[in-house]
Coordinates of C-alpha atoms in Angstrom, one line a residue:
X1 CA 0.0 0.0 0.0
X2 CA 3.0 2.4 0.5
X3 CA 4.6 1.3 -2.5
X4 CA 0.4 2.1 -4.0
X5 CA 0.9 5.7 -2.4
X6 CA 4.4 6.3 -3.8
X7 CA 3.3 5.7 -7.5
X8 CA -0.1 8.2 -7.2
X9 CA 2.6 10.5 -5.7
X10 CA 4.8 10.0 -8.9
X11 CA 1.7 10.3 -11.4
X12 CA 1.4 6.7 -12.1
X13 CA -2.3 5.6 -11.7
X14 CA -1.8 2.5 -13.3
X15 CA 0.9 0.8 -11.0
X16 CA -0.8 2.9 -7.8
X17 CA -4.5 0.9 -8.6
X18 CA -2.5 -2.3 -9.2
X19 CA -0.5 -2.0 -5.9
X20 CA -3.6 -0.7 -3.6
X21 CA -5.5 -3.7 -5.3
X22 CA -2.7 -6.3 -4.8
X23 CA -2.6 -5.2 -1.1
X24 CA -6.5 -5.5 -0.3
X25 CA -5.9 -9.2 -1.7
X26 CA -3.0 -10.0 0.7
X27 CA -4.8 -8.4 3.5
X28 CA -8.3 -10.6 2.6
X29 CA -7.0 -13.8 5.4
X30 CA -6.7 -11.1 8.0
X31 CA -9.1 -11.8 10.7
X32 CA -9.8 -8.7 13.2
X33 CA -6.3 -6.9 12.3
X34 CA -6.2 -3.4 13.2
X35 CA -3.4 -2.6 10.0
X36 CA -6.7 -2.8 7.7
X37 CA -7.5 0.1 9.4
X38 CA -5.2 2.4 7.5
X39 CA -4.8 -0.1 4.8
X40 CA -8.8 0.9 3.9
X41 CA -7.8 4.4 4.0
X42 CA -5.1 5.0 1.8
X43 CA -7.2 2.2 -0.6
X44 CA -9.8 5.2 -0.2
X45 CA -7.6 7.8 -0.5
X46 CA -6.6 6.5 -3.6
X47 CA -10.0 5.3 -5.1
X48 CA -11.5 8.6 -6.2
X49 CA -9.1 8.6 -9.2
X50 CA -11.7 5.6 -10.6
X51 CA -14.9 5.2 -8.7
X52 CA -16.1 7.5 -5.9
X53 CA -18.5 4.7 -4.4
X54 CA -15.8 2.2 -3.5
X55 CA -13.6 5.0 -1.8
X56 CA -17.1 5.5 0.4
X57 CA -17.5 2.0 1.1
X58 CA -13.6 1.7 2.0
X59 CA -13.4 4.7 4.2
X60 CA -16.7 3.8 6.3
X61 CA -14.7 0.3 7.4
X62 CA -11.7 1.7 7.9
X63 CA -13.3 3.8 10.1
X64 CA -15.5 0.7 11.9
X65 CA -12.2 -1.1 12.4
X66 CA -10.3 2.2 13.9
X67 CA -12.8 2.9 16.2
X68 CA -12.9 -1.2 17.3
X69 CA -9.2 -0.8 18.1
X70 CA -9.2 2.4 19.5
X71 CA -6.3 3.2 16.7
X72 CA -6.1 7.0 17.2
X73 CA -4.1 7.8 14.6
X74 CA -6.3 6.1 12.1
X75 CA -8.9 8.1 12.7
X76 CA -7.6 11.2 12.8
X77 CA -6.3 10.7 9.0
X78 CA -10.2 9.3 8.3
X79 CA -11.6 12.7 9.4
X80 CA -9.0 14.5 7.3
X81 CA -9.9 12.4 4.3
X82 CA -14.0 12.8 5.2
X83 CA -13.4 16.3 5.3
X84 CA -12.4 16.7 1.9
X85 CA -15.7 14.8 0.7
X86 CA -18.2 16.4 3.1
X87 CA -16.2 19.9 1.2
X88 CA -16.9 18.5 -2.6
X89 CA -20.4 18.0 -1.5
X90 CA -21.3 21.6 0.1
X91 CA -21.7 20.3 3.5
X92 CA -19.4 22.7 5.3
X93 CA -20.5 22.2 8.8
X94 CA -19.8 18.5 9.2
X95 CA -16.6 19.5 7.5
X96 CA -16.1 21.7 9.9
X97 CA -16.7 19.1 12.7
X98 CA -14.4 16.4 11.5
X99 CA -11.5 18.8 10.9
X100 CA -11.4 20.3 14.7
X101 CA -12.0 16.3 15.4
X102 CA -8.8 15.7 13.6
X103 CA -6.7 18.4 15.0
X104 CA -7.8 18.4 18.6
X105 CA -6.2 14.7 18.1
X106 CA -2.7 15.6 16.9
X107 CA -2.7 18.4 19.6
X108 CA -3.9 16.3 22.7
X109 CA -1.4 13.3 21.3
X110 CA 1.4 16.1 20.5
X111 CA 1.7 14.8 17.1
X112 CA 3.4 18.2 15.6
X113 CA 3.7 16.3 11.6
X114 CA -0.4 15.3 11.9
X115 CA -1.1 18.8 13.4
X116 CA 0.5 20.7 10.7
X117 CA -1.5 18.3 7.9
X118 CA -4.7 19.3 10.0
X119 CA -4.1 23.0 9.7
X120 CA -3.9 22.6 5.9
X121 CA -8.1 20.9 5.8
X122 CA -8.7 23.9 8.3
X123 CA -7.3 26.3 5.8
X124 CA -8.8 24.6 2.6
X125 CA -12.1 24.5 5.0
X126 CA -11.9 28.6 5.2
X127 CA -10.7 29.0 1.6
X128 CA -14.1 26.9 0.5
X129 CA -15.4 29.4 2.3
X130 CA -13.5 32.5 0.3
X131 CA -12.0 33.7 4.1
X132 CA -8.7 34.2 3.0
X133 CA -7.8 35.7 6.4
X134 CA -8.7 32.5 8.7
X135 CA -7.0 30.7 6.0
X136 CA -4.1 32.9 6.1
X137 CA -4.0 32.2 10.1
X138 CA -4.0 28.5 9.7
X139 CA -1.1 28.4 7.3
X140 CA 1.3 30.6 9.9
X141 CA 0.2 29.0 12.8
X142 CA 1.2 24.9 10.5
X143 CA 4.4 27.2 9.1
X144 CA 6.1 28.0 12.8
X145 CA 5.1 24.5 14.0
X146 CA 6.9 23.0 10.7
X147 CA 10.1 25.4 11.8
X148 CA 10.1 24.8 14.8
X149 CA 10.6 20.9 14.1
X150 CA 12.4 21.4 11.4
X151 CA 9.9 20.6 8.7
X152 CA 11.8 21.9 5.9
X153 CA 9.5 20.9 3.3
X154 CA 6.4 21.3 4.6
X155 CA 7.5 25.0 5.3
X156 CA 8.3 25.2 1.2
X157 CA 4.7 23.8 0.6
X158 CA 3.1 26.4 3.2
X159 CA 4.3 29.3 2.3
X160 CA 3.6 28.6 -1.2
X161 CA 0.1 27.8 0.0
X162 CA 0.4 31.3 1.9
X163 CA 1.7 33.0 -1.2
X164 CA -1.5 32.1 -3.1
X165 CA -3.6 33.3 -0.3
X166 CA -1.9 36.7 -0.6
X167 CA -2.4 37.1 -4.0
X168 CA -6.3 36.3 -3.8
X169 CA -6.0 38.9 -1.3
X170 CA -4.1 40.9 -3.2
X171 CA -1.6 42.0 -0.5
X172 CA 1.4 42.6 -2.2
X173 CA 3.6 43.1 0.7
X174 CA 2.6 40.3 2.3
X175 CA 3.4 38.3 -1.2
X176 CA 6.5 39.7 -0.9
X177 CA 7.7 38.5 2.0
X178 CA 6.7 35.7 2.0
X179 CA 8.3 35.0 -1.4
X180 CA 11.7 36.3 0.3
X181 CA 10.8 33.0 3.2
X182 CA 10.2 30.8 0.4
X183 CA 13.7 31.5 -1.2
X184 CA 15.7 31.3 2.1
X185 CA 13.6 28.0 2.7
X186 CA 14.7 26.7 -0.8
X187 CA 17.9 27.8 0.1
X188 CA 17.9 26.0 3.3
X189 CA 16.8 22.6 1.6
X190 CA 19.1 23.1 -0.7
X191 CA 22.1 23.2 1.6
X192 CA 20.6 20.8 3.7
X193 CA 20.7 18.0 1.0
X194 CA 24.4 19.7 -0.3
X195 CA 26.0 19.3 3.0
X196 CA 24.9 15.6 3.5
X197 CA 25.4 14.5 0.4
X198 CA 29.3 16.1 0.2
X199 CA 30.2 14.8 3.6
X200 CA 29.2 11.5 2.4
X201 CA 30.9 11.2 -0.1
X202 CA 34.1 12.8 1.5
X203 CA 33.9 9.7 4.4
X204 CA 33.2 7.3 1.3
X205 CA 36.0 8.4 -0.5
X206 CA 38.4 8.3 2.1
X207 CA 37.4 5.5 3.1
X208 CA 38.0 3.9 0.0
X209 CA 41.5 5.5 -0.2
X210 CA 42.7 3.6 3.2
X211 CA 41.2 0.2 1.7
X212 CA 43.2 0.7 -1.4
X213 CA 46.4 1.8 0.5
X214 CA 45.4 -1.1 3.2
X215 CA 45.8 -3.8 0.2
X216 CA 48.6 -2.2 -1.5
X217 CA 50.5 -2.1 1.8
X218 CA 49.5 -5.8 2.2
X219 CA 50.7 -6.7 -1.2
X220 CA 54.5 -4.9 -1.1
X221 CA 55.3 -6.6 2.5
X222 CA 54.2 -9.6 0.6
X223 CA 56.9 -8.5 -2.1
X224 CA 59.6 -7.7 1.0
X225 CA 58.8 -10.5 2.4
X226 CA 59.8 -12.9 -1.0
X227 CA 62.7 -10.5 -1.7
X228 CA 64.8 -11.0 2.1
X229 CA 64.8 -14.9 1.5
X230 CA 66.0 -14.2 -2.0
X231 CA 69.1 -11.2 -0.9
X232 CA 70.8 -14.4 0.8
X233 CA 71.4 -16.0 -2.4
X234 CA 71.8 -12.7 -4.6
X235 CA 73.4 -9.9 -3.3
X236 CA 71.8 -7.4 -6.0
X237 CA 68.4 -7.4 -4.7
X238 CA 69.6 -5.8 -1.9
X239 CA 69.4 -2.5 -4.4
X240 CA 65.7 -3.8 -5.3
X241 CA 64.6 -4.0 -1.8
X242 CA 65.9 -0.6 -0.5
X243 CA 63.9 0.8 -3.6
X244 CA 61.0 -0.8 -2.2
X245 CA 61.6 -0.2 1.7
X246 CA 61.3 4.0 0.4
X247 CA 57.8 3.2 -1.5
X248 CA 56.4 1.5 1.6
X249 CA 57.3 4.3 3.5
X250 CA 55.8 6.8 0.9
X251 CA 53.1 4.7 1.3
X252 CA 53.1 4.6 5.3
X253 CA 53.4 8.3 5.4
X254 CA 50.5 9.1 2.7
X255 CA 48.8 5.8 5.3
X256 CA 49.6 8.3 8.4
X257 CA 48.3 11.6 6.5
X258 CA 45.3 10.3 5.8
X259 CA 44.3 8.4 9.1
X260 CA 45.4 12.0 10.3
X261 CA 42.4 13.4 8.3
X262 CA 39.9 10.9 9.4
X263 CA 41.1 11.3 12.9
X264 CA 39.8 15.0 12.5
X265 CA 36.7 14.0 11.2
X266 CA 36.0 11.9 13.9
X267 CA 37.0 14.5 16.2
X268 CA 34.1 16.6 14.8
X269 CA 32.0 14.5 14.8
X270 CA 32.2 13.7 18.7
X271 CA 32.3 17.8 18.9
X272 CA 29.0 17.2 16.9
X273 CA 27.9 14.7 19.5
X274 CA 28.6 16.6 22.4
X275 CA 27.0 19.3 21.1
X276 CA 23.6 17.5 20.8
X277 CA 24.0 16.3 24.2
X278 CA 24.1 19.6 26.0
X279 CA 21.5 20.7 23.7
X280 CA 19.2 18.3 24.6
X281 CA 20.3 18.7 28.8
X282 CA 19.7 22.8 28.1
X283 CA 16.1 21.7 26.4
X284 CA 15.2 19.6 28.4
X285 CA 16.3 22.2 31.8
X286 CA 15.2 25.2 30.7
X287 CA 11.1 24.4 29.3
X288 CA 10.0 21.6 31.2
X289 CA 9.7 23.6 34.3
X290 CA 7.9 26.3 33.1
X291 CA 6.0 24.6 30.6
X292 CA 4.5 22.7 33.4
X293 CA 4.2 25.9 35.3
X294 CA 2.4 27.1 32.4
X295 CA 0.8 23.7 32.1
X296 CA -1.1 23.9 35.8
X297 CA -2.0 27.6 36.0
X298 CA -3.8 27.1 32.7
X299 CA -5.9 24.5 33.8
X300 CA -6.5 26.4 37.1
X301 CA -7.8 28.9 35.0
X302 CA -10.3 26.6 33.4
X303 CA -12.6 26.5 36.5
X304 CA -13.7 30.5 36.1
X305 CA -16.2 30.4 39.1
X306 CA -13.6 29.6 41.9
X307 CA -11.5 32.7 41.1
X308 CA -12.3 36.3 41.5
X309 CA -11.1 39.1 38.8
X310 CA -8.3 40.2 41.0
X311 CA -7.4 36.3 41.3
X312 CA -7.0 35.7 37.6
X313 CA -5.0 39.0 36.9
X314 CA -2.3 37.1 39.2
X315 CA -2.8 34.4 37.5
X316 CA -2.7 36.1 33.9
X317 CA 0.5 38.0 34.8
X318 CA 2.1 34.6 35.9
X319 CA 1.4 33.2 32.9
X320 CA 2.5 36.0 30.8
X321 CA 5.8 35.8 32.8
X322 CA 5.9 32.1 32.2
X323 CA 5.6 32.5 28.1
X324 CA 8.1 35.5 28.0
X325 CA 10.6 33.7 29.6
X326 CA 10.0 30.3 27.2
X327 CA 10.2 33.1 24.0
X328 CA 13.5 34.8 25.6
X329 CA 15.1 31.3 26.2
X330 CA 13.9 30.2 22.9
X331 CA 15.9 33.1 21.0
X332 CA 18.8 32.6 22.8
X333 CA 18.9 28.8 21.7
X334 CA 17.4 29.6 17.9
X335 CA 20.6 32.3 17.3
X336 CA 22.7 29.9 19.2
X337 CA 21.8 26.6 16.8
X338 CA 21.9 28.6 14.2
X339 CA 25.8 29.5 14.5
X340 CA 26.9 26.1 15.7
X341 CA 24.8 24.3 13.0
X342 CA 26.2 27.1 10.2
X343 CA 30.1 27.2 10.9
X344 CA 29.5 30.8 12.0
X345 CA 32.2 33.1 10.6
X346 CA 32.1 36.2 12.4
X347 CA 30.8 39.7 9.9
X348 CA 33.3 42.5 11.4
X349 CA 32.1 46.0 11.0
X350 CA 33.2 49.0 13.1
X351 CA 30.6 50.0 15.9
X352 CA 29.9 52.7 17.9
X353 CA 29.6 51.3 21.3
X354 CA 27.8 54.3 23.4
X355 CA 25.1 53.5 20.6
X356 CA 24.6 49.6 21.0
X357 CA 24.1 50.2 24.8
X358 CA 21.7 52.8 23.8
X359 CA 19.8 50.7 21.2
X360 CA 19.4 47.4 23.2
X361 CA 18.2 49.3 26.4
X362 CA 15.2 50.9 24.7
X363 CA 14.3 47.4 23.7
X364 CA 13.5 46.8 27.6
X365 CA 11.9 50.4 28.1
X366 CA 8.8 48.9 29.4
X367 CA 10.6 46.8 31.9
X368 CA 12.3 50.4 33.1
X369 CA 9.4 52.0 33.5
X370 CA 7.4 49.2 35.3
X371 CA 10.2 49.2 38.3
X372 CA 11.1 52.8 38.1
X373 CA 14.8 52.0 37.3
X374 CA 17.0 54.8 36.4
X375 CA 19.5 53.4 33.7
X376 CA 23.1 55.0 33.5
X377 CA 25.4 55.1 30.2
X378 CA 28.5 55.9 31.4
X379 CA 30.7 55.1 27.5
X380 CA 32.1 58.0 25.6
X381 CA 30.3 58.4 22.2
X382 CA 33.5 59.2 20.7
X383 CA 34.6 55.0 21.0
X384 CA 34.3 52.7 18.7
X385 CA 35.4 49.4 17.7
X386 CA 36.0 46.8 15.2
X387 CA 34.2 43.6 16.0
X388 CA 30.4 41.4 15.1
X389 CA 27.7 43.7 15.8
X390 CA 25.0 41.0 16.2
X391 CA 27.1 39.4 18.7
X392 CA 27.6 42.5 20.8
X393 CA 24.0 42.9 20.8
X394 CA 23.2 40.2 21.7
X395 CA 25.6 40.1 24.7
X396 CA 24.0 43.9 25.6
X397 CA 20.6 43.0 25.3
X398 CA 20.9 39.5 28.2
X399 CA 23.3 41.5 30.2
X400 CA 20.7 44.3 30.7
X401 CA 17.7 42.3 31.1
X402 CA 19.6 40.8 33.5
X403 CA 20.4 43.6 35.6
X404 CA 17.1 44.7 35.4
X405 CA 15.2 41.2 36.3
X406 CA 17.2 41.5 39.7
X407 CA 17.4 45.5 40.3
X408 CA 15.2 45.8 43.1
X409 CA 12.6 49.1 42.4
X410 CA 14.1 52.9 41.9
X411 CA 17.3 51.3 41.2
X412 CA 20.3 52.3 39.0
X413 CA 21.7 50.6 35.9
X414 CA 25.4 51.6 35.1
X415 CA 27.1 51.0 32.0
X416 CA 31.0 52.5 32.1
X417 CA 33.8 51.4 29.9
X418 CA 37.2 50.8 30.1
X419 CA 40.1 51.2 27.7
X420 CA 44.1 49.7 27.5
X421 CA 46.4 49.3 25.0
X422 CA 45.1 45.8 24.3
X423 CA 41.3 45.3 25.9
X424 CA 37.8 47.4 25.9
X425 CA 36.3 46.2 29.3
X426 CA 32.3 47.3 28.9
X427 CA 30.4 46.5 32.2
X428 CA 27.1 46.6 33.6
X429 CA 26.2 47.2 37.0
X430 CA 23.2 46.5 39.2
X431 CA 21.7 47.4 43.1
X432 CA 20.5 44.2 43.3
X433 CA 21.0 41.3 46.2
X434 CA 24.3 40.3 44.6
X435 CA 26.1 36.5 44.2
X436 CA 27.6 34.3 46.5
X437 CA 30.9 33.1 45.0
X438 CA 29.4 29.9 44.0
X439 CA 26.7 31.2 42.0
X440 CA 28.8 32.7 40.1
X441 CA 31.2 29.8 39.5
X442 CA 27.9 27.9 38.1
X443 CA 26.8 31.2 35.8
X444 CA 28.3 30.5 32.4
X445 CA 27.6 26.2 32.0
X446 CA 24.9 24.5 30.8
X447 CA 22.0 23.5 33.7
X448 CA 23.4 25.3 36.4
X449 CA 20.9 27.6 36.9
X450 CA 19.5 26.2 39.7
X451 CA 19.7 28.6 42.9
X452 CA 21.2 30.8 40.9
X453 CA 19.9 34.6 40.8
X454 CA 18.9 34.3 37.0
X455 CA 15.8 33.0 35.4
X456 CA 16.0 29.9 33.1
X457 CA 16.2 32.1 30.3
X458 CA 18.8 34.5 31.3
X459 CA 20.3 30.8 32.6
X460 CA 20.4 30.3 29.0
X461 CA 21.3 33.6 27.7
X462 CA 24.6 33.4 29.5
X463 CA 25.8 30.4 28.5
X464 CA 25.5 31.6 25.1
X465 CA 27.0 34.7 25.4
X466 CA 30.2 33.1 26.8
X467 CA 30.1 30.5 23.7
X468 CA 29.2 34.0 21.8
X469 CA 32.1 36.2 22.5
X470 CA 34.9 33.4 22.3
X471 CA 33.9 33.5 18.7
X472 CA 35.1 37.0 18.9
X473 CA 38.3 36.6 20.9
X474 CA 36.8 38.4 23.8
X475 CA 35.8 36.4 27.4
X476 CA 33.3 37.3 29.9
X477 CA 32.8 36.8 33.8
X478 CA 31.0 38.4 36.6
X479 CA 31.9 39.9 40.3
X480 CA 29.4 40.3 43.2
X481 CA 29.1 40.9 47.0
X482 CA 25.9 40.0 48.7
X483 CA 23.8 42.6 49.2
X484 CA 26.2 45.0 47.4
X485 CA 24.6 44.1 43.6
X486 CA 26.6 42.4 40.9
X487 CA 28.5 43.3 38.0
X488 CA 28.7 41.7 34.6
X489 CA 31.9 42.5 32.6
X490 CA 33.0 41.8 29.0
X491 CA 36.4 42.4 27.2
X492 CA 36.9 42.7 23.6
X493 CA 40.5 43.0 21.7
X494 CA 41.1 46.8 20.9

């Protein structure tokens, strides 16, 4: 039946009836066997192309045989398939009813793939409907789920689905940039598949270069070998050997240069490895706690007659607070992946640094106002320097929200610099309750953030922005006395 699915994929009709067909016969001795389930489906799915009656018949038991079995996932890809008839006939409403079946499925089950295929009916649903604007909403809300699992095609297929929705809407600029995510998806895709493909081959070639050198090596000792017992009888050959004692060694030392190279590539790879692993840790750290925070205070919220309207303002502030912080620590990671995934090459430009303070602390104006912090920019305009702007910025922009999450109310944010003959030392100073000399031994690691006077996110945001500003041959740290406030420095080369 897959192989049945392929072929209607490829165009071919013929072989996809003959394969569906072939499969309903091998599947006829199957007594109560939940697989006929989907097997019925897809035989459906596929039936329209010849006779709309049997894909009827075939969808109703496959949906008798998913409900016997309770097979979830069989279902939901019924409803999406019912859907599309109850559309072709006009009846909208029990469309309507087995899409938000469908979806509230892949939600409840977190199937991201099935929920992103369920968007799709909901926005053919609303474009049966000519309202290009729900449609419009289902197609971002399937696009960020597909990047934010890494979907890359079904992000190509969305936006080109969002594209057309734009231009019956005739929103140019919406066209537009959409168009300009559709080419940096391509793009990605298209790297994606480049980068596999040449590193595979690269291992396969090498290693088809140390099995050649491993049987050419095998043969000349063979040669050495047959040439000693001969030099007893024949001095001469002791000429003939020597030449080939220097091509074995040639061939040793190419041997050496080229385990060298795989050596290295193993060496990556374990970087690679490693990399995943703390990546996983930070994930794993830094949202389940708030996600289940998150988690209970929306349910609490559920039962709206045990809470008063001061009640759920706490509670919709907490939650607010909750989300922010899963978006902030979410950044941080995005623009972190992004640079270990891409062999990030820093962009130097010369900056103004007075100006980059200035810039990300109006990002966070809101936050000054709401605790009446006075914020202090101590840096002569008149400095600049050569380094990666988006790296700085980022840097600014955690070290400030930091100092801010912790000032306590009416406080003062400083900002002064430094200058030598071989540093620029910015820091940033805050009134707040200051660090013991442990927490700051466990600021700037992966899932140390426990106890420690940062959020999860600003957790995070650190670690980062140590792995960050290595990349520009600069190093960060922090001082503190408790109860005295803490400072977070960061030198760059001048």
């Amino acid at each position: 039946m897959n192989s049945a699915v392929v072929y209607e994929v490829l165009g071919d009709t013929p072989n996809s009836l003959k394969f569906s067909r072939n499969s309903l016969n091998k599947a006829a001795g199957l007594y109560s066997d939940s697989v006929k389930s989907m097997l019925y489906a897809n035989y459906s799915f596929l039936m329209p192309k010849s006779t709309s009656d049997s894909s009827d018949f075939y969808l109703t038991k496959a949906q008798e045989i998913a409900i016997r079995f309770k097979d979830q996932r069989s279902q939901l890809f019924i409803n999406q398939l019912k859907s599309d008839k109850f559309l072709e006939k006009g009846d909208t409403q029990k469309a309507l009813t087995v899409i938000l079946e469908a979806l509230q499925i892949a939600q409840r089950n977190k199937w991201e793939y099935h929920e992103i295929v369920g968007l799709d009916y909901y926005a053919h649903y609303f474009l049966k409907l000519k309202k290009i604007d729900s449609a419009i909403i289902c197609y971002n809300r399937s696009y960020n789920l597909a990047k934010t699992n890494g979907f890359i095609t079904f992000k190509i297929e969305i936006l080109k689905s969002l594209q057309k929705c734009y231009e019956l809407k005739g929103d140019k600029e919406n066209k537009a940039a959409t168009n300009n995510l559709l080419v940096a998806a391509l793009e990605e895709e298209k790297n994606s598949n480049k980068n596999f493909i040449g590193d595979y081959f690269t291992y396969y070639n090498t290693q088809q270069e140390l099995n050649n050198l491993a049987t050419q090596t095998k043969n000349n000792r063979w040669v050495i070998a047959l040439l000693v017992g001969f030099s007893i009888l024949l001095s001469s050959i002791l000429i003939f050997i020597y030449v080939l004692y220097k091509k074995l060694r040639k061939s040793a030392s190419l041997q050496i240069v080229l385990n060298e190279k795989i050596t290295k590539q193993n060496i990556l790879l374990t970087q690679s490895d490693e990399f995943k692993a703390k990546l996983v840790s930070m994930l794993a750290h830094d949202f389940r706690s708030p996600l289940a925070t998150t988690l209970s205070m929306a349910s609490l919220m559920k039962e709206e007659n045990t809470f008063n309207k001061a009640e759920l303002t706490v509670f919709y502030n907490s939650l607010e607070s909750e989300v922010n912080t899963l978006l902030r620590t979410f950044d941080s990671i995005l623009q972190w992946v992004k640079k270990q995934y891409s062999g990030y090459t820093a962009t130097l430009e010369n900056v103004e640094l007075h100006g980059l303070i200035e810039e990300a602390a109006a990002i966070h104006q809101s936050l000054f106002h709401s605790k009446k912090l006075t914020f202090s920019n101590l840096i002569d305009k008149t400095i600049t320097l050569t380094t990666d702007k988006e790296i700085i910025q980022f840097i600014n922009r955690n070290l400030i929200h930091n100092a801010i999450k912790f000032s306590p109310e009416g406080g003062t944010i400083t900002v002064a610099l430094e200058k030598s003959d071989t540093e620029i030392l910015v820091s940033i100073k805050d009134e707040g309750s200051g660090m013991t000399p442990d927490q700051i031994n466990r600021l700037f690691s992966f899932g140390t953030t426990t106890r420690s006077p940062v959020d999860q996110s600003a957790g995070v945001a650190l670690t980062i922005c140590k792995d960050f500003i290595t990349k520009v041959h600069g190093r960060i740290w922090a001082e503190s006395i408790p109860g005295q406030g803490s400072i977070f420095f960061y030198a760059l080369p001048n």
